[in-house]
């Protein structure tokens, strides 16, 4: 039987600003990527989100991003590999402390937004991020865009890597995500998203925006927790994957 992880980017509220529907989404996923205060989230939100993930038995991961609250971590900020290493270590440490206070441990690390996209292509940044994960805890699983430089550098260092695909994003012919600035970047129809994910998981293929069929490795599927249809995506994906006899398991779990 095929297996796949369902993950979502959560804990992205900040102060008085509420983002997403975390408690409901957590009922349908197997891994939660929790913002660590740079692109979103704060100490109170982190505590609450870890508590909820523990309640629902969902794997907990750090979701480090660029220091860009105003841009939600999605704007390009020029950083050196050393800065990338330091900020990832810092943010993993923050969430690790929260998790320890709640009696749980981190399972994985997934960079956020622009940091994630930069590391998909920039070998030096990818290597720095992978080293940061390994130096904090070599048992942590590194999430990266399927086939990306980040996945390659993580594997070179001996980390367990989860190749990630996206339920609600379109793909370029080179396997990268279509930039959010493009009109066709986001898939708004849950049914279309579900069909694409099932194909990626069961056949290892996805159709790019130009109609080309490209190979893809789907270890974990992302549902963006801040999207207006995140809950609908999560519900539909879980239901259909189970109907297709695909088992939902966090990366590294024993069947």
mmCIF file of C-alpha atoms in Angstrom, residues 50-206:
data_model
loop_
_atom_site.group_PDB
_atom_site.id
_atom_site.type_symbol
_atom_site.label_atom_id
_atom_site.label_comp_id
_atom_site.label_asym_id
_atom_site.label_seq_id
_atom_site.Cartn_x
_atom_site.Cartn_y
_atom_site.Cartn_z
ATOM 1 C CA UNK A 50 2.240 22.834 19.704
ATOM 2 C CA UNK A 51 -0.393 22.048 22.322
ATOM 3 C CA UNK A 52 -3.013 21.439 19.623
ATOM 4 C CA UNK A 53 -0.673 19.308 17.510
ATOM 5 C CA UNK A 54 0.090 17.179 20.562
ATOM 6 C CA UNK A 55 -3.641 16.814 21.258
ATOM 7 C CA UNK A 56 -4.313 15.481 17.752
ATOM 8 C CA UNK A 57 -1.179 13.307 17.582
ATOM 9 C CA UNK A 58 0.292 15.301 14.708
ATOM 10 C CA UNK A 59 4.063 15.403 14.092
ATOM 11 C CA UNK A 60 5.595 18.769 14.975
ATOM 12 C CA UNK A 61 8.092 20.580 12.779
ATOM 13 C CA UNK A 62 9.854 23.940 12.807
ATOM 14 C CA UNK A 63 8.923 26.274 9.947
ATOM 15 C CA UNK A 64 11.776 28.832 9.856
ATOM 16 C CA UNK A 65 11.483 31.799 7.518
ATOM 17 C CA UNK A 66 13.135 35.070 6.610
ATOM 18 C CA UNK A 67 12.885 37.902 9.131
ATOM 19 C CA UNK A 68 10.042 39.604 7.256
ATOM 20 C CA UNK A 69 6.789 39.884 9.202
ATOM 21 C CA UNK A 70 5.402 42.583 6.917
ATOM 22 C CA UNK A 71 5.885 40.434 3.831
ATOM 23 C CA UNK A 72 4.942 37.143 5.505
ATOM 24 C CA UNK A 73 8.363 35.810 4.583
ATOM 25 C CA UNK A 74 7.478 35.695 0.900
ATOM 26 C CA UNK A 75 9.640 38.599 -0.280
ATOM 27 C CA UNK A 76 13.197 37.990 -1.447
ATOM 28 C CA UNK A 77 15.698 39.180 1.161
ATOM 29 C CA UNK A 78 19.371 38.820 0.276
ATOM 30 C CA UNK A 79 21.139 36.757 2.936
ATOM 31 C CA UNK A 80 24.467 34.956 3.139
ATOM 32 C CA UNK A 81 24.759 31.225 3.813
ATOM 33 C CA UNK A 82 26.082 32.100 7.280
ATOM 34 C CA UNK A 83 22.978 34.185 8.010
ATOM 35 C CA UNK A 84 20.754 31.377 6.714
ATOM 36 C CA UNK A 85 22.498 28.893 8.997
ATOM 37 C CA UNK A 86 22.191 31.169 12.028
ATOM 38 C CA UNK A 87 18.522 32.037 11.511
ATOM 39 C CA UNK A 88 17.524 28.418 11.005
ATOM 40 C CA UNK A 89 19.405 27.277 14.124
ATOM 41 C CA UNK A 90 17.793 30.124 16.098
ATOM 42 C CA UNK A 91 14.252 29.299 14.988
ATOM 43 C CA UNK A 92 14.575 25.543 15.452
ATOM 44 C CA UNK A 93 15.849 26.287 18.942
ATOM 45 C CA UNK A 94 12.852 28.464 19.736
ATOM 46 C CA UNK A 95 10.307 25.827 18.759
ATOM 47 C CA UNK A 96 12.342 23.052 20.378
ATOM 48 C CA UNK A 97 12.061 24.904 23.684
ATOM 49 C CA UNK A 98 8.308 25.268 23.320
ATOM 50 C CA UNK A 99 7.963 21.592 22.406
ATOM 51 C CA UNK A 100 10.052 20.542 25.412
ATOM 52 C CA UNK A 101 7.819 22.599 27.683
ATOM 53 C CA UNK A 102 4.831 20.689 26.303
ATOM 54 C CA UNK A 103 6.505 17.292 26.657
ATOM 55 C CA UNK A 104 7.038 16.593 22.954
ATOM 56 C CA UNK A 105 9.922 16.662 20.465
ATOM 57 C CA UNK A 106 10.351 18.064 16.984
ATOM 58 C CA UNK A 107 10.115 15.606 14.098
ATOM 59 C CA UNK A 108 11.126 17.766 11.149
ATOM 60 C CA UNK A 109 12.134 21.143 9.713
ATOM 61 C CA UNK A 110 10.600 22.827 6.684
ATOM 62 C CA UNK A 111 11.819 26.265 5.544
ATOM 63 C CA UNK A 112 9.110 28.787 4.695
ATOM 64 C CA UNK A 113 8.273 30.914 1.691
ATOM 65 C CA UNK A 114 11.108 32.804 0.030
ATOM 66 C CA UNK A 115 13.722 30.968 2.109
ATOM 67 C CA UNK A 116 12.311 27.645 0.894
ATOM 68 C CA UNK A 117 12.263 28.791 -2.731
ATOM 69 C CA UNK A 118 15.782 30.244 -2.583
ATOM 70 C CA UNK A 119 17.116 27.005 -1.089
ATOM 71 C CA UNK A 120 15.432 25.013 -3.856
ATOM 72 C CA UNK A 121 17.910 26.466 -6.380
ATOM 73 C CA UNK A 122 20.804 28.022 -4.415
ATOM 74 C CA UNK A 123 23.243 25.258 -3.463
ATOM 75 C CA UNK A 124 25.127 27.359 -0.898
ATOM 76 C CA UNK A 125 21.953 28.353 0.955
ATOM 77 C CA UNK A 126 20.621 24.800 0.731
ATOM 78 C CA UNK A 127 23.838 23.426 2.206
ATOM 79 C CA UNK A 128 23.776 25.995 5.037
ATOM 80 C CA UNK A 129 20.175 25.135 5.947
ATOM 81 C CA UNK A 130 20.859 21.401 5.838
ATOM 82 C CA UNK A 131 23.920 21.874 8.070
ATOM 83 C CA UNK A 132 21.839 23.903 10.524
ATOM 84 C CA UNK A 133 19.307 21.090 10.803
ATOM 85 C CA UNK A 134 21.986 18.448 11.208
ATOM 86 C CA UNK A 135 23.949 20.453 13.796
ATOM 87 C CA UNK A 136 20.867 21.009 15.965
ATOM 88 C CA UNK A 137 19.565 17.436 15.731
ATOM 89 C CA UNK A 138 20.629 14.985 13.036
ATOM 90 C CA UNK A 139 17.487 12.912 13.628
ATOM 91 C CA UNK A 140 15.263 15.714 12.310
ATOM 92 C CA UNK A 141 13.706 15.150 8.888
ATOM 93 C CA UNK A 142 14.340 17.911 6.337
ATOM 94 C CA UNK A 143 11.369 18.846 4.142
ATOM 95 C CA UNK A 144 12.209 20.352 0.752
ATOM 96 C CA UNK A 145 10.729 20.853 -2.693
ATOM 97 C CA UNK A 146 10.838 17.505 -4.490
ATOM 98 C CA UNK A 147 14.074 17.131 -6.433
ATOM 99 C CA UNK A 148 15.451 20.475 -5.233
ATOM 100 C CA UNK A 149 18.942 21.535 -4.171
ATOM 101 C CA UNK A 150 17.727 21.508 -0.561
ATOM 102 C CA UNK A 151 16.771 17.843 -0.768
ATOM 103 C CA UNK A 152 20.041 16.989 -2.510
ATOM 104 C CA UNK A 153 22.176 18.783 0.084
ATOM 105 C CA UNK A 154 20.254 17.207 2.949
ATOM 106 C CA UNK A 155 20.772 13.747 1.507
ATOM 107 C CA UNK A 156 24.493 14.436 1.008
ATOM 108 C CA UNK A 157 24.777 15.189 4.733
ATOM 109 C CA UNK A 158 23.012 11.963 5.636
ATOM 110 C CA UNK A 159 19.766 13.567 6.784
ATOM 111 C CA UNK A 160 16.452 11.849 6.253
ATOM 112 C CA UNK A 161 14.710 13.967 3.609
ATOM 113 C CA UNK A 162 11.025 14.226 2.704
ATOM 114 C CA UNK A 163 10.458 15.346 -0.890
ATOM 115 C CA UNK A 164 7.476 17.670 -0.820
ATOM 116 C CA UNK A 165 4.739 18.335 -3.367
ATOM 117 C CA UNK A 166 1.969 20.913 -3.248
ATOM 118 C CA UNK A 167 -1.775 20.363 -3.457
ATOM 119 C CA UNK A 168 -2.652 23.942 -4.354
ATOM 120 C CA UNK A 169 0.267 25.102 -6.524
ATOM 121 C CA UNK A 170 1.121 24.688 -10.202
ATOM 122 C CA UNK A 171 4.504 23.551 -11.486
ATOM 123 C CA UNK A 172 6.995 24.869 -14.022
ATOM 124 C CA UNK A 173 8.603 22.471 -16.545
ATOM 125 C CA UNK A 174 11.801 22.381 -14.418
ATOM 126 C CA UNK A 175 9.879 21.101 -11.396
ATOM 127 C CA UNK A 176 9.841 24.405 -9.507
ATOM 128 C CA UNK A 177 6.654 26.070 -8.282
ATOM 129 C CA UNK A 178 5.023 28.768 -10.395
ATOM 130 C CA UNK A 179 5.776 32.139 -8.720
ATOM 131 C CA UNK A 180 2.851 33.517 -6.727
ATOM 132 C CA UNK A 181 3.027 36.672 -8.836
ATOM 133 C CA UNK A 182 1.631 34.673 -11.783
ATOM 134 C CA UNK A 183 -2.132 34.325 -12.223
ATOM 135 C CA UNK A 184 -1.941 30.550 -12.660
ATOM 136 C CA UNK A 185 0.196 29.912 -9.552
ATOM 137 C CA UNK A 186 -2.631 28.776 -7.260
ATOM 138 C CA UNK A 187 -5.137 25.961 -7.759
ATOM 139 C CA UNK A 188 -8.460 27.045 -6.284
ATOM 140 C CA UNK A 189 -10.571 23.988 -7.138
ATOM 141 C CA UNK A 190 -10.236 21.299 -4.413
ATOM 142 C CA UNK A 191 -11.248 18.527 -6.823
ATOM 143 C CA UNK A 192 -8.544 19.458 -9.318
ATOM 144 C CA UNK A 193 -5.979 19.615 -6.521
ATOM 145 C CA UNK A 194 -6.995 16.199 -5.216
ATOM 146 C CA UNK A 195 -6.687 14.572 -8.645
ATOM 147 C CA UNK A 196 -3.209 16.033 -9.129
ATOM 148 C CA UNK A 197 -2.044 14.857 -5.711
ATOM 149 C CA UNK A 198 -3.309 11.311 -6.213
ATOM 150 C CA UNK A 199 -1.413 11.147 -9.491
ATOM 151 C CA UNK A 200 1.768 12.510 -7.917
ATOM 152 C CA UNK A 201 1.583 9.976 -5.087
ATOM 153 C CA UNK A 202 0.561 6.916 -7.087
ATOM 154 C CA UNK A 203 2.233 7.583 -10.461
ATOM 155 C CA UNK A 204 5.090 9.939 -9.581
ATOM 156 C CA UNK A 205 4.058 12.435 -12.255
ATOM 157 C CA UNK A 206 2.602 15.945 -12.482
#
